[in-house]
Amino acid sequence: VPIATVNPATGKTEQTFDPHDDDEVEAKLARAAEAAVTYRRTTFADRARWAVTAAELLEGEIPTVARMMTTEMGKTFASAKGEAAKCAKGLRWFAEHAESFLADEPVESDAADSRVIWQPMGPVLAVMPWNFPLWQVMRFAAPALMAGNIGLLKHASNVPQTALFIEDLFLRAGFPSGAFQTLLIPASGVAGIIEDPRVRAVTLTGSEDAGRSVAETAGRAIKKTVLELGGSDPFVVLPSADLDDAVRVGVTARVQNNGQSCIAAKRFIAHRDCYDAFEEAFVKSMAALSVGDPLEPATEIGPLALASGRDEVAALVDDARDKGAHILCGGTPLEGPGYFYPPTVIAGITPDMRVATEEVFGPVALLHRADDAADALRLANDTGFGLGASVWTHDDGERRQFVEGLEVGMVFVNAMVASTAELPFGGTKRSGYGRELAALGIREFCEAKSVWVA
Ligand code: NAP
């Protein structure tokens, strides 16, 4: 994959970048190792000041940054502005809370003093995806920098401008040189960075294949990993739900970010007592969405980020159609330049279809009819993924049943799954392991040191 900005709305290559050569990568690793020695001794107050300055700079540049993201990966301009604002908020939140999350924890024992202290690990490599090109990086970088760690970013090859912008933002905000650097390297260069003794740990957000390969290399080098991989989140609608809300939020949950979110609702499971009403209203709302230029304010769905991604979505839908699924709306890529795929709803899914086991990374919803609540829970868990789940019910017993029984990292009741700095984010099963955000997230890349003073 070339390192380049290709506008997915037009298919035009706007800018290409030379990858960093071996000497440049070596210089960046050396600078990271050097910065790690002094940066870990900076105070929380210093780091917080720089993080808040980064938030202020970002807030002052939202339209420019948003346009850059829309041009690189096709998300609507409105959602890109929202993402930039969310990043500024995340920086402020970690600036405010890091010190208390990493405070010493005195422990009762026979010692005169015994406690757990949290210390930074040093340089951490972050391999990141293009779908939320700013937020995915920020939710790693904000806690990492606040903890005293050093960030090395290998971003997706199709968002190089955003990748370089982030490095520049942290420098302008006052973080010491080397505290956060962007490596313009292909995926094939990742293993060498992980193996380098100066790098202490690695976090990856992306596909299962990338996660497997990074974890293999890190395993051989005995280095800590956090993996945030794919999902096929269920969205369960039970008879006591407010159906209008469930339909409205369900559509957003599926098509947000042009359908390219790990925590998008992908499998809609409705109880048979409300299935028909849900299907009718949901298909009507999906079919009514406007697809087009992501810079136009009226556009609700822009292009998919990559031609290969659009082709993969089309192949998954075609496979389902060939095996007898009912396409209730959409189902054919749109003509013309750009990588557009229409909102699509599919019912009649059988286990032999690829969509039954694979993630569909585009605006395609799968509908399932459940016999009762227990059957809905069984269907929700009938997947190799385990990222998030959304459940719609006003019945207390059902709420407990699903909160307890869903095999996922995050359950949202009467709301869509979302990421927020206050709550840990991460998955179970093939969706990965480890957590980002909140206190758990900042501690993932800190060493817990036990101290005993006799
Ligand atoms: P991807 O192909 O795995 O790319 C993600 C990152 O990994 C990119 O920087 C990519 O670099 C790199 N990469 C790819 N193969 C690699 C390998 N073998 N070794 C090392 N690095 C490698 O993922 P994607 O298709 O762009 O992103 C979509 C996926 O990410 C979906 O499955 C989605 O669900 C998942 N995702 C998960 C979360 C979460 O928090 N759980 C959040 C967002 C997205 P290149 O671009 O240079 O190939």
Coordinates of C-alpha atoms and ligand atoms in Angstrom, one line a residue:
V1 CA 0.0 0.0 0.0
P2 CA 1.6 3.4 -1.0
I3 CA 1.7 6.0 1.7
A4 CA -0.6 8.6 0.1
T5 CA -3.8 10.7 0.4
V6 CA -6.3 9.3 -2.1
N7 CA -9.6 11.2 -1.8
P8 CA -12.2 8.4 -1.6
A9 CA -15.0 10.7 -2.8
T10 CA -13.2 11.2 -6.2
G11 CA -10.6 8.4 -6.4
K12 CA -7.9 11.0 -7.1
T13 CA -4.4 10.8 -5.5
E14 CA -3.9 14.1 -3.8
Q15 CA -0.5 13.7 -2.3
T16 CA 2.1 10.9 -1.9
F17 CA 4.8 10.5 0.8
D18 CA 8.1 8.8 0.7
P19 CA 8.4 6.3 3.6
H20 CA 11.0 7.0 6.2
D21 CA 14.2 5.1 5.2
D22 CA 16.2 2.9 7.6
D23 CA 18.4 5.9 8.8
E24 CA 15.4 8.1 9.5
V25 CA 13.7 5.3 11.5
E26 CA 16.9 4.7 13.4
A27 CA 17.2 8.4 14.3
K28 CA 13.6 8.4 15.5
L29 CA 14.1 5.3 17.7
A30 CA 17.2 6.9 19.1
R31 CA 15.4 10.1 19.9
A32 CA 12.5 8.2 21.5
A33 CA 14.9 6.3 23.8
E34 CA 16.7 9.5 24.7
A35 CA 13.5 11.3 25.4
A36 CA 12.3 8.4 27.6
V37 CA 15.0 9.0 30.1
T38 CA 14.1 12.6 30.8
Y39 CA 10.4 12.7 30.0
R40 CA 9.5 10.1 32.7
R41 CA 10.8 12.6 35.3
T42 CA 8.6 15.5 34.1
T43 CA 5.7 16.3 36.5
F44 CA 2.0 15.6 36.0
A45 CA 1.6 19.3 36.1
D46 CA 4.0 19.9 33.2
R47 CA 2.4 17.1 31.1
A48 CA -1.1 18.4 31.9
R49 CA -0.1 21.9 30.8
W50 CA 1.2 20.5 27.5
A51 CA -1.9 18.3 27.0
V52 CA -4.3 21.2 27.6
T53 CA -2.3 23.4 25.2
A54 CA -2.6 20.6 22.6
A55 CA -6.4 20.6 23.2
E56 CA -6.5 24.4 22.8
L57 CA -4.5 24.3 19.6
L58 CA -6.7 21.5 18.2
E59 CA -9.9 23.4 19.1
G60 CA -8.7 26.4 17.3
E61 CA -8.0 24.4 14.1
I62 CA -11.1 22.2 13.9
P63 CA -12.3 23.1 10.4
T64 CA -8.9 22.6 8.8
V65 CA -8.3 19.3 10.6
A66 CA -11.7 18.1 9.8
R67 CA -11.3 18.9 6.1
M68 CA -8.0 17.0 6.1
M69 CA -9.7 13.9 7.6
T70 CA -12.6 14.0 5.2
T71 CA -10.3 14.3 2.3
E72 CA -8.1 11.4 3.5
M73 CA -10.8 8.9 4.4
G74 CA -14.2 10.2 3.4
K75 CA -16.0 10.7 6.8
T76 CA -18.6 13.5 6.6
F77 CA -17.3 16.9 7.5
A78 CA -19.7 17.2 10.4
S79 CA -18.5 13.9 11.9
A80 CA -14.9 14.9 11.4
K81 CA -15.5 18.1 13.3
G82 CA -17.1 16.1 16.1
E83 CA -14.1 13.8 16.2
A84 CA -11.6 16.6 16.5
A85 CA -13.7 18.2 19.3
K86 CA -13.9 14.8 21.1
C87 CA -10.1 14.5 20.9
A88 CA -9.6 17.9 22.6
K89 CA -12.0 16.8 25.3
G90 CA -10.1 13.5 25.8
L91 CA -6.8 15.4 26.2
R92 CA -8.3 17.6 28.8
W93 CA -9.8 14.6 30.6
F94 CA -6.6 12.7 30.9
A95 CA -4.7 15.9 31.8
E96 CA -7.1 16.2 34.8
H97 CA -7.3 12.6 35.9
A98 CA -3.9 10.9 35.1
E99 CA -2.3 11.8 38.4
S100 CA -5.1 10.3 40.6
F101 CA -5.2 7.1 38.4
L102 CA -1.5 6.6 38.9
A103 CA -1.2 7.6 42.5
D104 CA 0.6 5.3 44.9
E105 CA -1.6 2.7 46.5
P106 CA -0.6 2.0 50.1
V107 CA -1.3 -1.6 51.1
E108 CA -2.0 -3.0 54.6
S109 CA 0.8 -5.5 55.5
D110 CA 3.4 -6.4 58.1
A111 CA 5.8 -3.9 56.5
A112 CA 6.5 -0.4 57.9
D113 CA 5.4 0.8 54.5
S114 CA 4.1 -1.3 51.6
R115 CA 2.6 0.1 48.4
V116 CA 2.1 -0.3 44.7
I117 CA 3.6 2.4 42.5
W118 CA 2.8 3.0 38.8
Q119 CA 5.7 3.8 36.5
P120 CA 5.9 4.4 32.7
M121 CA 7.2 1.7 30.5
G122 CA 9.0 4.0 28.0
P123 CA 8.6 4.0 24.2
V124 CA 5.3 2.3 23.1
L125 CA 4.5 1.6 19.4
A126 CA 0.9 2.4 18.3
V127 CA -0.3 0.8 15.1
M128 CA -3.5 2.6 14.2
P129 CA -6.3 2.4 11.7
W130 CA -7.7 5.1 9.4
N131 CA -11.4 4.9 10.5
F132 CA -11.1 7.5 13.3
P133 CA -7.8 8.8 12.2
L134 CA -7.5 11.4 15.1
W135 CA -9.5 9.8 17.9
Q136 CA -7.9 6.3 17.6
V137 CA -4.5 7.9 18.0
M138 CA -5.5 10.4 20.7
R139 CA -7.0 7.8 23.0
F140 CA -3.6 6.1 23.0
A141 CA -1.5 9.2 23.1
A142 CA -3.3 11.2 25.8
P143 CA -3.0 8.6 28.5
A144 CA 0.4 7.4 27.3
L145 CA 1.9 10.9 27.4
M146 CA 0.2 11.8 30.7
A147 CA 1.7 8.6 32.2
G148 CA 5.2 9.6 31.1
N149 CA 5.5 7.1 28.2
I150 CA 6.9 7.9 24.8
G151 CA 4.6 7.5 21.7
L152 CA 5.7 6.1 18.3
L153 CA 2.9 6.1 15.8
K154 CA 2.6 3.9 12.7
H155 CA -0.6 5.1 11.3
A156 CA -2.6 3.5 8.4
S157 CA -1.0 4.3 5.0
N158 CA -4.0 6.2 3.7
V159 CA -4.0 8.9 6.4
P160 CA -0.4 10.3 6.3
Q161 CA -1.4 13.9 6.6
T162 CA -3.3 13.2 9.8
A163 CA -0.4 11.2 11.1
L164 CA 2.1 14.0 10.6
F165 CA -0.4 16.6 11.9
I166 CA -0.5 14.7 15.3
E167 CA 3.2 14.7 15.7
D168 CA 3.3 18.4 14.9
L169 CA 0.5 19.2 17.3
F170 CA 2.3 17.7 20.3
L171 CA 5.5 19.5 19.4
R172 CA 3.7 22.8 19.1
A173 CA 1.9 22.2 22.4
G174 CA 5.3 22.0 24.2
F175 CA 5.9 18.3 24.7
P176 CA 9.6 17.6 24.6
S177 CA 11.1 16.6 21.2
G178 CA 10.9 12.9 20.9
A179 CA 8.0 12.4 23.3
F180 CA 5.7 11.6 20.3
Q181 CA 6.9 10.8 16.8
T182 CA 5.2 9.6 13.6
L183 CA 6.9 6.9 11.6
L184 CA 5.9 6.8 7.9
I185 CA 6.5 3.1 7.3
P186 CA 4.6 0.3 5.6
A187 CA 3.0 -2.5 7.6
S188 CA 6.0 -4.7 6.7
G189 CA 8.2 -2.4 8.8
V190 CA 6.3 -3.0 12.0
A191 CA 7.9 -6.2 13.1
G192 CA 11.4 -4.7 13.1
I193 CA 10.2 -1.8 15.4
I194 CA 8.6 -4.2 17.8
E195 CA 11.8 -6.3 18.0
D196 CA 13.9 -3.3 18.7
P197 CA 15.0 -3.4 22.3
R198 CA 14.3 0.3 22.8
V199 CA 10.6 -0.3 22.2
R200 CA 8.8 -1.7 25.3
A201 CA 5.3 -2.4 24.2
V202 CA 2.8 -2.2 21.3
T203 CA -0.8 -1.4 20.9
L204 CA -2.7 -2.2 17.7
T205 CA -6.2 -1.2 16.6
G206 CA -7.2 -2.8 13.3
S207 CA -8.0 -6.1 11.7
E208 CA -7.6 -9.6 13.1
D209 CA -4.8 -10.4 10.7
A210 CA -2.8 -7.4 11.7
G211 CA -3.4 -8.2 15.4
R212 CA -2.3 -11.7 15.0
S213 CA 0.9 -10.7 13.3
V214 CA 1.8 -8.0 15.8
A215 CA 1.0 -10.3 18.8
E216 CA 3.2 -13.0 17.3
T217 CA 6.2 -10.8 16.9
A218 CA 5.6 -9.2 20.4
G219 CA 5.2 -12.7 21.9
R220 CA 8.6 -13.8 20.6
A221 CA 10.1 -10.6 22.0
I222 CA 8.1 -11.0 25.3
K223 CA 6.5 -7.5 25.0
K224 CA 3.2 -6.4 26.3
T225 CA 0.4 -5.9 23.7
V226 CA -3.1 -4.4 23.7
L227 CA -5.2 -5.5 20.7
E228 CA -8.4 -3.7 19.7
L229 CA -9.7 -5.7 16.7
G230 CA -12.9 -6.1 14.7
G231 CA -16.4 -6.6 15.9
S232 CA -19.9 -7.7 14.8
D233 CA -21.9 -6.0 17.5
P234 CA -25.4 -7.1 18.2
F235 CA -28.3 -4.6 18.5
V236 CA -31.1 -6.4 20.4
V237 CA -34.6 -5.0 20.3
L238 CA -37.1 -6.5 22.8
P239 CA -40.9 -5.9 22.9
S240 CA -40.8 -3.4 25.8
A241 CA -38.4 -1.1 23.9
D242 CA -39.4 2.3 22.6
L243 CA -39.4 1.2 18.9
D244 CA -39.1 4.7 17.4
D245 CA -35.9 5.3 19.5
A246 CA -34.5 1.9 18.7
V247 CA -35.0 2.4 14.9
R248 CA -33.6 6.0 14.9
V249 CA -30.5 5.1 17.0
G250 CA -30.1 1.7 15.3
V251 CA -29.7 3.4 11.9
T252 CA -27.1 5.8 13.3
A253 CA -25.4 3.0 15.1
R254 CA -25.0 1.1 11.8
V255 CA -24.1 3.9 9.4
Q256 CA -22.0 6.2 11.6
N257 CA -18.6 6.9 9.9
N258 CA -20.1 5.6 6.6
G259 CA -20.5 2.2 8.3
Q260 CA -16.8 1.8 9.2
S261 CA -16.7 1.6 13.0
C262 CA -15.5 -1.4 15.0
I263 CA -18.4 -0.7 17.4
A264 CA -21.1 -0.1 14.8
A265 CA -24.2 -2.2 15.3
K266 CA -23.9 -4.9 12.7
R267 CA -26.4 -7.6 13.6
F268 CA -29.9 -6.4 14.5
I269 CA -31.8 -9.0 16.5
A270 CA -35.5 -8.3 17.1
H271 CA -37.9 -10.3 19.2
R272 CA -40.6 -11.9 17.0
D273 CA -43.3 -9.8 18.7
C274 CA -41.7 -6.6 17.4
Y275 CA -39.7 -7.9 14.5
D276 CA -42.1 -6.9 11.6
A277 CA -42.6 -3.4 12.9
F278 CA -38.9 -2.9 13.5
E279 CA -37.9 -4.3 10.0
E280 CA -40.4 -2.1 8.2
A281 CA -39.4 1.2 10.0
F282 CA -35.7 0.3 9.9
V283 CA -35.5 -0.4 6.2
K284 CA -37.5 2.7 5.4
S285 CA -35.1 4.9 7.4
M286 CA -32.0 3.2 5.9
A287 CA -33.3 3.6 2.3
A288 CA -34.0 7.3 2.9
L289 CA -30.4 8.2 3.9
S290 CA -28.6 10.6 1.5
V291 CA -25.3 9.3 0.1
G292 CA -22.8 11.7 -1.5
D293 CA -20.0 14.3 -1.2
P294 CA -18.9 14.1 2.5
L295 CA -18.1 17.8 2.5
E296 CA -21.7 18.7 1.7
P297 CA -23.7 19.4 4.9
A298 CA -26.8 17.5 3.8
T299 CA -24.8 14.2 3.2
E300 CA -25.4 11.5 5.7
I301 CA -23.2 8.8 4.2
G302 CA -19.9 9.5 2.3
P303 CA -17.7 7.0 0.4
L304 CA -16.0 4.1 2.0
A305 CA -12.3 4.9 2.7
L306 CA -10.7 2.5 0.3
A307 CA -11.6 0.9 -3.1
S308 CA -10.5 -2.5 -1.6
G309 CA -12.9 -1.9 1.3
R310 CA -15.8 -1.1 -1.0
D311 CA -15.1 -4.2 -3.1
E312 CA -14.9 -6.4 0.1
V313 CA -18.3 -5.1 1.3
A314 CA -19.8 -5.8 -2.2
A315 CA -18.3 -9.3 -2.2
L316 CA -19.8 -10.1 1.2
V317 CA -23.3 -8.9 0.1
D318 CA -23.1 -10.7 -3.2
D319 CA -22.1 -13.9 -1.4
A320 CA -25.2 -13.6 0.9
R321 CA -27.5 -12.9 -2.1
D322 CA -26.1 -15.9 -4.0
K323 CA -26.8 -18.1 -1.0
G324 CA -30.4 -17.0 -0.7
A325 CA -30.5 -13.9 1.5
H326 CA -33.2 -11.2 1.0
I327 CA -31.8 -7.8 0.2
L328 CA -34.4 -5.4 1.6
C329 CA -32.6 -2.2 0.3
G330 CA -29.3 -1.3 -1.4
G331 CA -27.0 -4.1 -2.2
T332 CA -25.2 -2.7 -5.3
P333 CA -22.1 -0.4 -5.4
L334 CA -23.0 3.1 -6.8
E335 CA -21.7 4.1 -10.2
G336 CA -19.2 6.8 -10.9
P337 CA -15.9 7.9 -9.4
G338 CA -15.4 7.4 -5.6
Y339 CA -15.9 4.4 -3.4
F340 CA -19.6 4.7 -2.6
Y341 CA -21.8 1.9 -1.3
P342 CA -25.5 2.4 -0.4
P343 CA -27.1 1.7 2.9
T344 CA -28.2 -2.0 2.7
V345 CA -30.3 -4.2 4.8
I346 CA -30.2 -8.0 4.6
A347 CA -32.5 -10.7 6.1
G348 CA -32.7 -14.4 5.8
I349 CA -29.1 -15.0 6.9
T350 CA -27.9 -18.6 7.1
P351 CA -24.7 -19.9 8.7
D352 CA -23.1 -20.7 5.4
M353 CA -23.0 -17.1 4.4
R354 CA -19.8 -15.1 4.9
V355 CA -21.7 -12.3 6.6
A356 CA -22.7 -14.8 9.3
T357 CA -19.1 -15.0 10.6
E358 CA -17.2 -12.0 9.2
E359 CA -17.3 -8.4 10.0
V360 CA -19.0 -6.1 7.3
F361 CA -17.1 -2.8 7.4
G362 CA -19.6 -0.7 5.5
P363 CA -23.3 0.5 5.8
V364 CA -24.8 -3.0 5.7
A365 CA -27.2 -4.2 8.4
L366 CA -28.1 -7.9 9.0
L367 CA -31.5 -8.6 10.5
H368 CA -32.4 -11.7 12.6
R369 CA -35.7 -12.7 14.2
A370 CA -35.5 -14.2 17.7
D371 CA -38.2 -16.5 19.2
D372 CA -37.9 -15.0 22.7
A373 CA -35.4 -13.1 24.9
A374 CA -33.3 -16.2 25.6
D375 CA -33.1 -16.9 21.8
A376 CA -32.0 -13.2 21.2
L377 CA -29.2 -13.6 23.8
R378 CA -28.1 -16.9 22.1
L379 CA -28.0 -15.2 18.7
A380 CA -26.2 -12.2 20.1
N381 CA -23.4 -14.4 21.5
D382 CA -23.3 -16.6 18.4
T383 CA -20.2 -15.0 17.0
G384 CA -16.5 -15.1 17.3
F385 CA -16.3 -11.4 18.1
G386 CA -17.1 -9.8 21.5
L387 CA -16.6 -6.1 21.3
G388 CA -19.8 -4.2 22.2
A389 CA -23.6 -4.8 22.4
S390 CA -26.6 -2.6 22.5
V391 CA -29.9 -3.9 24.1
W392 CA -33.2 -2.2 24.0
T393 CA -35.6 -3.1 26.8
H394 CA -37.5 -1.5 29.7
D395 CA -37.8 -4.7 31.6
D396 CA -35.5 -5.0 34.6
G397 CA -35.2 -8.7 34.4
E398 CA -34.2 -8.7 30.8
R399 CA -31.7 -5.9 31.4
R400 CA -30.0 -8.0 34.1
Q401 CA -30.1 -11.1 31.8
F402 CA -28.3 -9.3 29.0
V403 CA -25.8 -7.3 31.0
E404 CA -24.8 -10.5 32.7
G405 CA -25.1 -12.9 29.8
L406 CA -23.6 -11.0 26.8
E407 CA -20.0 -12.2 26.0
V408 CA -18.7 -8.7 25.2
G409 CA -16.5 -6.0 26.6
M410 CA -19.1 -3.2 26.6
V411 CA -22.9 -3.3 27.0
F412 CA -25.1 -0.3 26.4
V413 CA -28.8 -0.4 27.4
N414 CA -31.2 1.8 25.4
A415 CA -28.3 3.5 23.8
M416 CA -25.8 2.8 21.0
V417 CA -22.3 1.6 21.9
A418 CA -19.8 4.5 22.0
S419 CA -16.4 5.3 23.3
T420 CA -16.0 7.8 26.1
A421 CA -12.9 8.6 28.2
E422 CA -14.7 7.7 31.5
L423 CA -15.3 4.0 30.6
P424 CA -12.8 1.3 29.7
F425 CA -13.0 0.4 26.0
G426 CA -12.1 -3.1 24.6
G427 CA -13.3 -6.5 23.6
T428 CA -13.4 -10.2 24.4
K429 CA -12.9 -13.3 22.1
R430 CA -11.5 -12.4 18.6
S431 CA -12.2 -8.7 19.2
G432 CA -8.9 -8.6 21.2
Y433 CA -7.8 -8.0 24.7
G434 CA -6.7 -5.2 27.0
R435 CA -8.5 -1.9 27.6
E436 CA -8.1 1.6 26.4
L437 CA -9.4 4.8 28.1
A438 CA -10.3 5.3 31.8
A439 CA -8.0 4.2 34.6
L440 CA -7.6 0.7 33.2
G441 CA -6.4 2.2 29.9
I442 CA -3.7 4.4 31.3
R443 CA -2.4 1.5 33.5
E444 CA -2.0 -0.9 30.5
F445 CA 1.3 0.7 29.6
C446 CA 2.5 1.3 33.2
E447 CA 4.5 -1.1 35.3
A448 CA 3.0 -1.9 38.7
K449 CA 5.9 -1.9 41.1
S450 CA 5.4 -3.5 44.5
V451 CA 7.4 -1.8 47.3
W452 CA 8.0 -3.3 50.8
V453 CA 9.9 -1.3 53.4
A454 CA 10.7 -3.4 56.5
Ligands
NAP1 P1 -5.8 -3.0 9.2 O1 -5.6 -3.3 7.8 O2 -5.5 -4.1 10.2 O3 -4.9 -1.7 9.5 C1 -4.7 -1.2 10.8 C2 -3.3 -0.8 10.9 O4 -2.4 -2.0 11.0 C3 -2.7 0.0 9.8 O5 -1.8 0.9 10.4 C4 -2.0 -1.0 8.9 O6 -1.0 -0.4 8.2 C5 -1.4 -1.9 10.0 N1 -1.2 -3.3 9.5 C6 -1.9 -4.0 8.6 N2 -1.4 -5.3 8.5 C7 -0.4 -5.3 9.4 C8 0.6 -6.4 9.7 N3 0.5 -7.6 9.2 N4 1.5 -6.1 10.7 C9 1.6 -4.9 11.2 N5 0.7 -3.9 11.0 C10 -0.2 -4.1 10.0 O7 -7.2 -2.6 9.6 P2 -8.2 -1.7 8.7 O8 -8.9 -2.7 7.8 O9 -7.6 -0.5 8.1 O10 -9.2 -1.2 9.9 C11 -10.4 -1.7 10.1 C12 -10.4 -2.8 11.2 O11 -10.0 -2.2 12.4 C13 -11.8 -3.4 11.4 O12 -11.7 -4.7 11.6 C14 -12.2 -2.6 12.6 O13 -13.3 -3.3 13.3 C15 -11.0 -2.5 13.4 N6 -11.1 -1.5 14.4 C16 -11.1 -1.9 15.7 C17 -11.3 -0.9 16.7 C18 -11.3 -1.3 18.2 O14 -11.1 -0.4 19.0 N7 -11.6 -2.6 18.5 C19 -11.4 0.4 16.4 C20 -11.3 0.8 15.0 C21 -11.2 -0.2 14.1 P3 -1.2 -0.2 6.6 O15 -2.3 0.9 6.5 O16 0.1 0.4 6.1 O17 -1.6 -1.5 6.0

